[in-house]
Coordinates of C-alpha atoms in Angstrom, one line a residue:
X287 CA 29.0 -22.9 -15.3
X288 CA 28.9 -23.1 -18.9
X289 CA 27.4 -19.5 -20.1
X290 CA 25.7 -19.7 -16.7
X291 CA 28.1 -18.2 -14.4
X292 CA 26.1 -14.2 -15.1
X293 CA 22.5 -15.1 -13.6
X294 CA 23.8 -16.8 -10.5
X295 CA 25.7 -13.9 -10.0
X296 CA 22.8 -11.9 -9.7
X297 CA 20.5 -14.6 -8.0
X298 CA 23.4 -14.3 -5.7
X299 CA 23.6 -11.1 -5.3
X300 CA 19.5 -10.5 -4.7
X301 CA 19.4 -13.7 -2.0
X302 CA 22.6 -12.9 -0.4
X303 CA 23.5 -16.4 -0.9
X304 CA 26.7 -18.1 -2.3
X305 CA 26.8 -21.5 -4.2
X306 CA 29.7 -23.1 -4.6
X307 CA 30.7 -23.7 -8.2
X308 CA 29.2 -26.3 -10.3
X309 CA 28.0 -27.0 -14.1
X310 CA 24.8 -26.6 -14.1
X311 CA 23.2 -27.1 -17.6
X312 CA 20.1 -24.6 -18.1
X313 CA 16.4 -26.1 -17.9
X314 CA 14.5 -25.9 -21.1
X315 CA 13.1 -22.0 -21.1
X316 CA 11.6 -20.7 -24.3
X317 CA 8.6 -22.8 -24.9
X318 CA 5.7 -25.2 -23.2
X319 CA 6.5 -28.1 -24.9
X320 CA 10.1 -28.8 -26.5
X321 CA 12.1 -31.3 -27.6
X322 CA 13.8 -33.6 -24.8
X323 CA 17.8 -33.7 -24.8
X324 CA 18.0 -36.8 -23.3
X325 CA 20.3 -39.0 -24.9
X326 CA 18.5 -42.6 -24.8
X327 CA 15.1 -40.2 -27.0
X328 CA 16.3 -37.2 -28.8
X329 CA 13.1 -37.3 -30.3
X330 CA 10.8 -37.1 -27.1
X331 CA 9.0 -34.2 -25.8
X332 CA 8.7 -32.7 -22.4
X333 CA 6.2 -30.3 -20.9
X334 CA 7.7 -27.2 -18.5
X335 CA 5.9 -28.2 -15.9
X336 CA 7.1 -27.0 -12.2
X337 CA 10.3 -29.2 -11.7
X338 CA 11.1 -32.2 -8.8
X339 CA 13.7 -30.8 -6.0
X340 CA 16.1 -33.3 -4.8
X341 CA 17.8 -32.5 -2.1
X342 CA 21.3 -34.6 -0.4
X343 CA 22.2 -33.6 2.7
X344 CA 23.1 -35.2 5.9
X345 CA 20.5 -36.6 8.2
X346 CA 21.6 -34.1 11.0
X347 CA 20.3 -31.5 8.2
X348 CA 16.9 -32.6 7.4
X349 CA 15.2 -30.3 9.8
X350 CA 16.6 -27.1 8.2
X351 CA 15.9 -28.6 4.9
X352 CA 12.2 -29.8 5.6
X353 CA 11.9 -25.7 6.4
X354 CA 13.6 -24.9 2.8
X355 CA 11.3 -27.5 1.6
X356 CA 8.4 -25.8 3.1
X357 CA 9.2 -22.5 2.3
X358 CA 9.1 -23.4 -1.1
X359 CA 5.5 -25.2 -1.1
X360 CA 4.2 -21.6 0.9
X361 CA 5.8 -19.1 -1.5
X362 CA 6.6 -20.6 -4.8
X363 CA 4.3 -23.6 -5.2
X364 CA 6.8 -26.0 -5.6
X365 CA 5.7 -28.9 -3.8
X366 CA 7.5 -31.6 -5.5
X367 CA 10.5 -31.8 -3.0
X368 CA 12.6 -35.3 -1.8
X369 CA 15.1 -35.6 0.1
X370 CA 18.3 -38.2 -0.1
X371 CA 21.3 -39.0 2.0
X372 CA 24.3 -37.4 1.1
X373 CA 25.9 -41.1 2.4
X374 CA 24.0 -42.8 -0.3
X375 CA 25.8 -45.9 -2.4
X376 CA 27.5 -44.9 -5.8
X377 CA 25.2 -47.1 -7.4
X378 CA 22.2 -45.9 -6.0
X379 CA 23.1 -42.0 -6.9
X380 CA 23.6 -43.2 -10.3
X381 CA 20.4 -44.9 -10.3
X382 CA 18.9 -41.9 -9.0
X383 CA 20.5 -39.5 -10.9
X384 CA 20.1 -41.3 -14.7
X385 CA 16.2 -42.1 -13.6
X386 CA 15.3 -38.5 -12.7
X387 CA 13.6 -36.3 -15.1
X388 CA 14.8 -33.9 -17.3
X389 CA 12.9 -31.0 -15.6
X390 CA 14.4 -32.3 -11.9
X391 CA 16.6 -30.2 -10.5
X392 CA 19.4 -31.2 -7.9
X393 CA 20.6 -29.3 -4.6
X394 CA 23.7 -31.2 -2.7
X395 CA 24.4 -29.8 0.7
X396 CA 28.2 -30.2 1.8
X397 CA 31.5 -30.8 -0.1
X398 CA 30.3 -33.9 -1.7
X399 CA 32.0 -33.5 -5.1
X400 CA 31.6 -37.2 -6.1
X401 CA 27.5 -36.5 -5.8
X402 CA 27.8 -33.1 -7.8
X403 CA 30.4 -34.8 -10.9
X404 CA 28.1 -37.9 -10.9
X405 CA 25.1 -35.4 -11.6
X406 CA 26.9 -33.7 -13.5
X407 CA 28.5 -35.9 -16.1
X408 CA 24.9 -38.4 -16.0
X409 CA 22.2 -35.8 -16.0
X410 CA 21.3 -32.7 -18.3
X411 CA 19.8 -31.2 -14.7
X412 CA 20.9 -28.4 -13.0
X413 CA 22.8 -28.3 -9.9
X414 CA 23.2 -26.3 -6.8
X415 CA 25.7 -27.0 -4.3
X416 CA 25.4 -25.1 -1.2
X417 CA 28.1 -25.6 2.0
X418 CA 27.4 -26.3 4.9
X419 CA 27.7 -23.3 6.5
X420 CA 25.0 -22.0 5.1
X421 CA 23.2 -24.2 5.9
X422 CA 21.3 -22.2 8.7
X423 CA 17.6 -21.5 10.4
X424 CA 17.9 -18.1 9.3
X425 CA 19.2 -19.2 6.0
X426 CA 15.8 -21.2 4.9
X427 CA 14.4 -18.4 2.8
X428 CA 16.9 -17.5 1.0
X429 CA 18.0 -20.9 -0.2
X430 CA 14.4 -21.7 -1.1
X431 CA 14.2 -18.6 -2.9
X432 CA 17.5 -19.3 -4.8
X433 CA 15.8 -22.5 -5.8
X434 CA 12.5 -21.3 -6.6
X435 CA 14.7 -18.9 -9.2
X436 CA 16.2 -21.8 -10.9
X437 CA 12.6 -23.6 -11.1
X438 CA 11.3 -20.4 -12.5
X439 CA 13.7 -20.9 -15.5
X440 CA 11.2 -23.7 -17.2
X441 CA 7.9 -23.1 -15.3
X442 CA 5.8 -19.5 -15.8
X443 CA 3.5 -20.6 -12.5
X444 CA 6.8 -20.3 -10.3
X445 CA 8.4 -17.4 -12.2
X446 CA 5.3 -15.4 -11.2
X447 CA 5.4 -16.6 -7.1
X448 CA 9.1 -15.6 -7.2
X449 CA 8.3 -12.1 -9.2
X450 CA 5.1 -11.6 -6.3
X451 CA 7.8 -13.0 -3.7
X452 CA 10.8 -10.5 -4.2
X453 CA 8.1 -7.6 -4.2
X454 CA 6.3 -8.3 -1.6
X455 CA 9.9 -8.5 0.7
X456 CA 10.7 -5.3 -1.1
X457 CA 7.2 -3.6 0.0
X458 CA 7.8 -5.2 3.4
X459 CA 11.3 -3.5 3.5
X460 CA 9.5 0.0 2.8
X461 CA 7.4 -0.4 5.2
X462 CA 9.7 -1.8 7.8
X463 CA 12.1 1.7 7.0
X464 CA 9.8 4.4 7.6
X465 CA 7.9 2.0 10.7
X466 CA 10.8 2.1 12.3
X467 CA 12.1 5.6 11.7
X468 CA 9.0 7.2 13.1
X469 CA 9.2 4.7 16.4
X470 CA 12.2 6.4 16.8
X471 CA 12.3 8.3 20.5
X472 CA 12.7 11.5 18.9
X473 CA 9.7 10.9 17.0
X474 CA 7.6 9.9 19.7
X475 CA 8.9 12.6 21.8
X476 CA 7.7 15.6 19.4
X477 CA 4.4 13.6 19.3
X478 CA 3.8 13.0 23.4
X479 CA 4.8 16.8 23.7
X480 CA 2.6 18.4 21.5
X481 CA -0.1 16.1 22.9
X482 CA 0.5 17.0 26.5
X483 CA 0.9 20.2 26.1
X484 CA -2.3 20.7 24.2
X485 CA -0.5 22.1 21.2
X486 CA -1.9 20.9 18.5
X487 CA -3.5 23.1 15.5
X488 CA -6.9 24.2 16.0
X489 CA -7.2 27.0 14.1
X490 CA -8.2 29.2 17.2
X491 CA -5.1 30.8 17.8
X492 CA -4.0 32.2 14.5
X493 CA -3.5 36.0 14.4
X494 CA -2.7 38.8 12.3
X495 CA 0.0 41.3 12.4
X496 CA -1.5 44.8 12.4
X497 CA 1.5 46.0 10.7
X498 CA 0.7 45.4 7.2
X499 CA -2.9 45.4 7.2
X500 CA -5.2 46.4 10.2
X501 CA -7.4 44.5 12.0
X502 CA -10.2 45.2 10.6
X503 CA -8.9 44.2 7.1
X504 CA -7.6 40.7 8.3
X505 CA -9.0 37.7 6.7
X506 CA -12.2 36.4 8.1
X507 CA -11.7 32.6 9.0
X508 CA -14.7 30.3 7.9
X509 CA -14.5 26.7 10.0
X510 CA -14.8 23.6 7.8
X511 CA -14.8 20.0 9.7
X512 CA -10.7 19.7 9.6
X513 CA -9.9 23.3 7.1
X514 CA -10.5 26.6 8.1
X515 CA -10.6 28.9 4.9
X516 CA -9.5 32.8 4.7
X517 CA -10.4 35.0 2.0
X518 CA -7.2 36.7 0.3
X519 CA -9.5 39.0 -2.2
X520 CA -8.5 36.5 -5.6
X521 CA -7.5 33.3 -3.7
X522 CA -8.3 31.7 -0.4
X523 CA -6.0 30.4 2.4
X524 CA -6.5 27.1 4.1
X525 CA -5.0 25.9 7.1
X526 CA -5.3 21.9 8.0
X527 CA -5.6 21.5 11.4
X528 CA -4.8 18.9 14.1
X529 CA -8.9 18.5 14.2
X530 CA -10.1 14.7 13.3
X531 CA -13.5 14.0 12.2
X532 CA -15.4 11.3 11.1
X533 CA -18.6 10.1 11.3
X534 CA -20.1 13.7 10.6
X535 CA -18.3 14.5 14.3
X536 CA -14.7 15.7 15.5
X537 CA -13.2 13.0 17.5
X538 CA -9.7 14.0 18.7
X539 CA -6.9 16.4 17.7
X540 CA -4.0 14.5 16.5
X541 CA -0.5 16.1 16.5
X542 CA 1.0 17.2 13.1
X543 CA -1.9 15.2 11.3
X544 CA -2.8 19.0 9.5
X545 CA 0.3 19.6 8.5
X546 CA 1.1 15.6 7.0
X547 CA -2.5 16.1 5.3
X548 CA -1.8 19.4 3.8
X549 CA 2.0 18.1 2.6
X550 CA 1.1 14.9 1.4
X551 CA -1.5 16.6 -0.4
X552 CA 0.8 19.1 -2.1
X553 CA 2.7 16.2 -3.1
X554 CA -0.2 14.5 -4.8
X555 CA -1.6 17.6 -6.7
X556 CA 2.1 18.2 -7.9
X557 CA 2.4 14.6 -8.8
X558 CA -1.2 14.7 -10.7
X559 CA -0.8 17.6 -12.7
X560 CA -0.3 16.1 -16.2
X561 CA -3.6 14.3 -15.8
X562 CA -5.9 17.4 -14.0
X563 CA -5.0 20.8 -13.1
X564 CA -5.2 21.6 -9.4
X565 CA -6.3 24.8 -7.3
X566 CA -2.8 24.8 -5.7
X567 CA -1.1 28.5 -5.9
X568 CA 1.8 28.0 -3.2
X569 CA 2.6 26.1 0.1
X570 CA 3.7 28.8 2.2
X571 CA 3.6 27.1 6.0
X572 CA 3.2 22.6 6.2
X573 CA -0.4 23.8 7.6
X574 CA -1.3 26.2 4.9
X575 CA -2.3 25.7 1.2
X576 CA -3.0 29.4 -1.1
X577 CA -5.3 28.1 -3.8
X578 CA -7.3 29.7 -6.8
X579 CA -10.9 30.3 -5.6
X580 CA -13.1 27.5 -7.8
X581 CA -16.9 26.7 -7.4
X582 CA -17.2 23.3 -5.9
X583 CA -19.3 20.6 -7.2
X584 CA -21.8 19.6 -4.9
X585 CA -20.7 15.3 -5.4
X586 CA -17.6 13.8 -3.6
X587 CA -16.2 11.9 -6.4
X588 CA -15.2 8.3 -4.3
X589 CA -13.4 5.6 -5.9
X590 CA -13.2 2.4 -4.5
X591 CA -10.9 -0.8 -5.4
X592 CA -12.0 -3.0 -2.5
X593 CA -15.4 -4.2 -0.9
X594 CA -14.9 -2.6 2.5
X595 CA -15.9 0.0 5.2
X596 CA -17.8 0.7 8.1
X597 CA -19.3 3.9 7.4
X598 CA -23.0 4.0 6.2
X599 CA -22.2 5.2 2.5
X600 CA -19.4 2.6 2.3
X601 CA -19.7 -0.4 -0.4
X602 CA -19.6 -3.2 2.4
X603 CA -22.2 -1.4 4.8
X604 CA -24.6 -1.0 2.0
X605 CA -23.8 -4.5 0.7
X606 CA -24.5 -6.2 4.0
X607 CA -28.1 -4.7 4.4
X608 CA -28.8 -6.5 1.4
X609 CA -28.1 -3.7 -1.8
X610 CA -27.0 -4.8 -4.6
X611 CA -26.9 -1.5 -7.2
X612 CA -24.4 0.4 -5.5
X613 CA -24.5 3.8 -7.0
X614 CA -25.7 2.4 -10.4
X615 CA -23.1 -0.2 -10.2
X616 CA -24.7 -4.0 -10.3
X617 CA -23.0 -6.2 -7.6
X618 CA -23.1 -9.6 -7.7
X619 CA -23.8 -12.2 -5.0
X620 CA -21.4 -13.8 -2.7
X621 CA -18.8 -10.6 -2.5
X622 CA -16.4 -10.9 0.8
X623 CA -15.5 -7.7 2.9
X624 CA -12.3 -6.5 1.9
X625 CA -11.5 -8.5 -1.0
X626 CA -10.5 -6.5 -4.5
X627 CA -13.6 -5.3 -7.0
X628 CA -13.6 -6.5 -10.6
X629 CA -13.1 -3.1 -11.8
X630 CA -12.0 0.8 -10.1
X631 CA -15.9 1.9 -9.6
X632 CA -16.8 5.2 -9.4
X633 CA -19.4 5.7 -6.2
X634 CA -20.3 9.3 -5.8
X635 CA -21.7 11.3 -2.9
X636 CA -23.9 13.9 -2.4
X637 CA -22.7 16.7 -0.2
X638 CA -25.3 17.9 1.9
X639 CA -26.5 19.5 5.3
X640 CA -27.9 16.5 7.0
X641 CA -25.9 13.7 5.5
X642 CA -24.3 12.4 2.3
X643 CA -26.3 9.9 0.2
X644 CA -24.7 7.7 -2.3
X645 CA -25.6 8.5 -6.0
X646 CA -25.9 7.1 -9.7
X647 CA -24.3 9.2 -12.1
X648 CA -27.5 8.9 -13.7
X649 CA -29.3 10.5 -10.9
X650 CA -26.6 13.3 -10.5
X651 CA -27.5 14.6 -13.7
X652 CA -31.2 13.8 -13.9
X653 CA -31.5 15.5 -10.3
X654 CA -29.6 18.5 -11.5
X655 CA -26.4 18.5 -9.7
X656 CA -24.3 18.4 -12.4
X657 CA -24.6 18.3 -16.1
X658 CA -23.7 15.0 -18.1
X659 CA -20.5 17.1 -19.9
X660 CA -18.8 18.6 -16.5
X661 CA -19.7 14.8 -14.7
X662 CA -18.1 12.7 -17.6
X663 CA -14.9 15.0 -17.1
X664 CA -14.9 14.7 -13.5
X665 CA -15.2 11.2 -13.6
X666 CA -12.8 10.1 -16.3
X667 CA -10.2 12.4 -14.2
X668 CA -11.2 10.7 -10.5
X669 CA -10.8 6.9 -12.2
X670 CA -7.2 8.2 -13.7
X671 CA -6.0 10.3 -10.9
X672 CA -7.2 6.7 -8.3
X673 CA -5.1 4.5 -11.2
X674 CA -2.3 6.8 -11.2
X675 CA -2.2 6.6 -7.2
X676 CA -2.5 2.9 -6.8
X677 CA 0.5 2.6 -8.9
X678 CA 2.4 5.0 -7.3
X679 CA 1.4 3.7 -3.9
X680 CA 2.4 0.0 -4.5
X681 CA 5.8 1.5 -5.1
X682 CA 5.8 2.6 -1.5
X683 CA 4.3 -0.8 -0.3
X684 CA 0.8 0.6 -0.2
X685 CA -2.8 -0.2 -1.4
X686 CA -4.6 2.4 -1.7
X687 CA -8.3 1.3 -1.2
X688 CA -10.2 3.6 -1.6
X689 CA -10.5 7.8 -1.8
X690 CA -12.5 10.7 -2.5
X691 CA -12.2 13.6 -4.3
X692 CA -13.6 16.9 -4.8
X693 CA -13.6 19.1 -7.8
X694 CA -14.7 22.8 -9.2
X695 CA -14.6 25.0 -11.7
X696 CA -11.8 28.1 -11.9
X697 CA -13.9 31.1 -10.7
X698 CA -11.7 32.8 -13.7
X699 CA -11.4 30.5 -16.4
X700 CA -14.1 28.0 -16.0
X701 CA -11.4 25.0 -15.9
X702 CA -12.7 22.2 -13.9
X703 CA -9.5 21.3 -11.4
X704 CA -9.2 19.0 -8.4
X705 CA -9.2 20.9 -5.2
X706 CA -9.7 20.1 -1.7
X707 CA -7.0 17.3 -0.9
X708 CA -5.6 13.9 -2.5
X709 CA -5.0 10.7 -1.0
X710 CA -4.5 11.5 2.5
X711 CA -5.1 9.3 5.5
X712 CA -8.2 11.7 6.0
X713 CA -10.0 11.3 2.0
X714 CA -8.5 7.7 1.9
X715 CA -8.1 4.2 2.8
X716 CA -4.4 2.8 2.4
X717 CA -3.4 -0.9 3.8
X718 CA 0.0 -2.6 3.5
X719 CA 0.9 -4.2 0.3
X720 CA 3.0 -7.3 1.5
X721 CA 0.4 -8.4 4.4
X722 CA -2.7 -8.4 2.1
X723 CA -3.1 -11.7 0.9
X724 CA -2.0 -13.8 3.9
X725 CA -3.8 -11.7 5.8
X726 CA -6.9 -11.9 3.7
X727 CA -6.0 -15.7 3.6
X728 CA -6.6 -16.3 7.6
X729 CA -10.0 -14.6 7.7
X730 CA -7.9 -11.5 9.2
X731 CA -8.4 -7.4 8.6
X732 CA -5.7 -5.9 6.5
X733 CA -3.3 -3.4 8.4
X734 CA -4.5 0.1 8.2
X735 CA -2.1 2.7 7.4
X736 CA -5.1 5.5 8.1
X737 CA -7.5 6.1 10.7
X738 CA -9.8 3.0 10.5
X739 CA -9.1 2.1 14.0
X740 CA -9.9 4.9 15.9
X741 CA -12.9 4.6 14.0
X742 CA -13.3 1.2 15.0
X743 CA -12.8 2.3 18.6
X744 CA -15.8 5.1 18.6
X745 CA -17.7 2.4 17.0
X746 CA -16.7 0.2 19.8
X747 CA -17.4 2.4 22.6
X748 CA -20.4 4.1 21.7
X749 CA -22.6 5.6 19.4
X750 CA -21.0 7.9 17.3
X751 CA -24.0 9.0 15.1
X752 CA -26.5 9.3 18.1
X753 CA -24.8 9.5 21.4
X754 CA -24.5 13.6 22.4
X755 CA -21.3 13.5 24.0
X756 CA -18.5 11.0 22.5
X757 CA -16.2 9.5 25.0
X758 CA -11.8 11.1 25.1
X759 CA -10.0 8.9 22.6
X760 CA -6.9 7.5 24.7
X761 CA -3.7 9.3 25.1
X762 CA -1.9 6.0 23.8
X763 CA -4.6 5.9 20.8
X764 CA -4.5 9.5 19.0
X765 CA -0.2 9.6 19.6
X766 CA -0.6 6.2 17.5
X767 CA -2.6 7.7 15.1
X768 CA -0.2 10.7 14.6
X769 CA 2.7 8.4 14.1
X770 CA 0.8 6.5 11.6
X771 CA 0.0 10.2 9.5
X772 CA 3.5 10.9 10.0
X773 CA 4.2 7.4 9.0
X774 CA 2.4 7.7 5.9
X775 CA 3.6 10.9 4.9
X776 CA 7.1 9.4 4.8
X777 CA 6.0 6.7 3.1
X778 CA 4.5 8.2 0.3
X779 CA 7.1 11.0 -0.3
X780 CA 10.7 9.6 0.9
X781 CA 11.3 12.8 2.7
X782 CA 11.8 13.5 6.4
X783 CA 9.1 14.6 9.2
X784 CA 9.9 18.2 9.6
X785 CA 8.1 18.9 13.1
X786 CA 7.3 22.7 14.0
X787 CA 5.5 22.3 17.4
X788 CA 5.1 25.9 17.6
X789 CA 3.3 25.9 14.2
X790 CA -0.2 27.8 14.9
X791 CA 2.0 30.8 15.8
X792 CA 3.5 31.1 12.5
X793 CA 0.4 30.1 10.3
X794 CA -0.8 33.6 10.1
X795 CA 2.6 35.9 9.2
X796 CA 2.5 32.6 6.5
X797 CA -0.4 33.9 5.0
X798 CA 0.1 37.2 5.3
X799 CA 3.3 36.7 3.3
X800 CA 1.3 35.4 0.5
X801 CA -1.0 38.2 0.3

């Protein structure tokens, strides 16, 4: 291929398919409109619009083809597809072949060399001449893609479907990986285990060795909703339990989801340092976190990409019942649920006894929670840190949605840090990357990667805010939910599950060890 021979290499080598060789002349690239080499008018000009397809292939092939031909109107726009008889008269090729446009590109299934020299020596067109061996059901995508490639050479619309395209197979593939490696039966046998033998981390079996402090000495646990906190004198100890709240309530205990929250947070503060300090000190046990004892600020700092939730702080709830300053935000009419905001918008929280309200950050200062100079910082650092993590998560093959975060000043220094946790399946939303937009497309939810659906199924079953006694999650339901944690955790860090299903026995010589 004259000067061509490098990029099909590597269009071969990313679609897995193999043309056979050919001179294909390249489409005009470099502007919108350029001059036309066309011999009869050197002077014309053409426009890189998206190029005509015309396929030869046999008759018995049309059925494979019309899928190629589909796959490229679905996923690279290219809609402009024909399809001719590789049994066609020598005249009539020529006629076909000297009448096409410039920005026409051909695709000849089979050894048909007089149909690949004709276009050759008649047309400035490119040329892609597949066997028929590959010409297979499973093949369709590949060869469409291939095609769509070469389109993308003169048209910027189909460049950008094929750039969307190979990432959204990429995000599909990470997905796919860690999916299936946490189906594994060695995976769901540490998870039914733990479950049936009620092992799971709730904090109330933790003890102290009298051997290097006595009893009466021992830290003092103080229950949170999922942490339990001990004092250490200068720095606290918090262990992440199995416990799973939501809706102000506990709902289950999910195996290992204390120790993938507490990880995947240690992985987040250590990956968000260079924009906010953190209160992290050490990791000492998965479940246990030793952090610098900070004054919390009484907001939950939530950030939210997407119109969506069910909760009644969440954008979409308040939306529905007809608000339309969110927060000091101005929304307009006509938003969808789960569809993608304008802009990252900052929605705070109060944090309070009975319930959390949303909050301007107008209000936050004018009521006194915070002042304006600590709240600017806080917010600038929640809208970077969110940024930071969308980015990173659509490497993985995740959206993150939505999150919260809480922050406090350094009891020492007076630094404001991030503390609390980051962007785990407990403070955020995450949905898979390479479903969204079809998904969105067909009126559908996006698939949760967090615990939206045994929200869903409280929500379902009864009344979570109200009722005094929630019905037992299933069995089937919380084990799925603990895969999904474990799932995620993977996801997020390319590292292995380590499972210690004896963990709450060794949580507190952990923090003893760090005293």
């Amino acid at each position: 291929m004259r000067g061509d021979d490098d990029l099909f290499a590597i269009m071969e080598e990313m679609t897995g398919v193999t043309t056979t060789t050919t001179t294909t002349k390249p489409l005009i690239q470099k502007s919108t409109t350029t001059k036309s080499k066309k011999r009869n008018n050197p002077n014309a000009t053409t426009t890189t619009t998206t190029p005509k397809v015309i396929i030869f292939c046999k008759e018995s092939e049309e059925n494979v083809m019309t899928k190629v031909s589909t796959s490229l109107a679905n996923n690279f726009n290219v809609t402009n597809v024909s399809f001719r008889s590789t049994s066609i008269p020598a005249s009539r090729l020529l006629s076909t072949v000297t009448s096409s446009s410039n920005n026409s590109i051909f695709v000849v299934i089979g050894s048909n060399d007089s149909i690949v020299n004709c276009i050759e020596n008649e047309s400035v067109s490119p040329v892609l001449s597949f066997s028929s061996s590959e010409v297979e059901e499973e093949e369709t995508e590949k060869m469409a893609l291939l095609i769509a490639k070469v389109c993308a050479c003169s048209s910027p619309t189909v460049a950008s479907y094929v750039s969307s395209y190979i990432a959204s197979k990429k995000q599909s593939s990470l997905i796919q990986d860690a999916q299936s490696h946490t189906k594994s039966p060695y995976y769901q046998s540490q998870i039914s285990h733990v479950y049936d033998a009620k092992l799971q981390i709730t904090g109330d079996n933790i003890t102290f060795s009298s051997s290097s402090s006595s009893s009466k000495n021992a830290p003092v646990r103080i229950s949170g909703k999922v942490r339990d906190r001990f004092d250490l004198g200068d720095k606290l100890a918090l262990v992440t339990t199995d416990r799973q709240s939501g809706f102000d309530r506990m709902l289950a205990l999910v195996p290992f989801k204390g120790q993938v929250l507490n990880l995947t947070s240690a992985y987040w503060f250590e990956m968000t340092e260079h924009i906010i300090p953190n209160h992290i000190v050490s990791v000492p046990h998965g479940n246990v976190s030793v952090v610098k004892k900070c004054t919390p600020f009484p907001i939950e700092f939530v950030v939210r990409a997407y119109v969506t939730g069910s909760t009644s702080t969440s954008i979409w709830k308040n939306y529905q019942n007809g608000v339309r300053n969110y927060c000091g935000h101005d929304l307009p009419e006509g938003l969808q649920k789960n569809q993608k905001l304008w802009k990252l918008l900052l929605t705070p929280t109060t944090k309070e006894e009975e319930h959390d309200r949303p909050i301007s950050p107008a209000d936050i200062v004018s009521e006194g929670w915070m002042t304006q100079e600590d709240f600017d910082i806080c917010a600038k650092a929640a809208l970077d840190v969110f940024a930071f993590g969308q980015k990173v998560a659509l490497e993985r093959g995740l959206i993150l949605v939505d999150t919260k975060y809480e922050m406090g000043k350094d009891e020492e220094t007076g630094t404001i840090m991030m503390i609390d946790e980051m962007h785990t399946p407990d403070s955020s939303r995450y949905w898979l990357a390479h479903s969204y937009e079809e998904r969105i497309s067909r009126g559908m939810e996006p698939e949760n990667i967090d615990k939206e659906f045994l929200r869903l199924w409280f929500r379902d079953n009864c009344d979570p805010y109200h009722d005094d006694v929630l019905p037992e999650a299933p069995k089937e339901l919380v084990e799925e939910l603990s895969r999904r944690y474990v799932s995620l955790y993977e996801m997020i860090t390319w590292k292995d599950f380590e499972f210690d299903v004896e963990a709450e026995g060794h949580i507190g010589e952990a923090i003893q060890r760090s005293v």
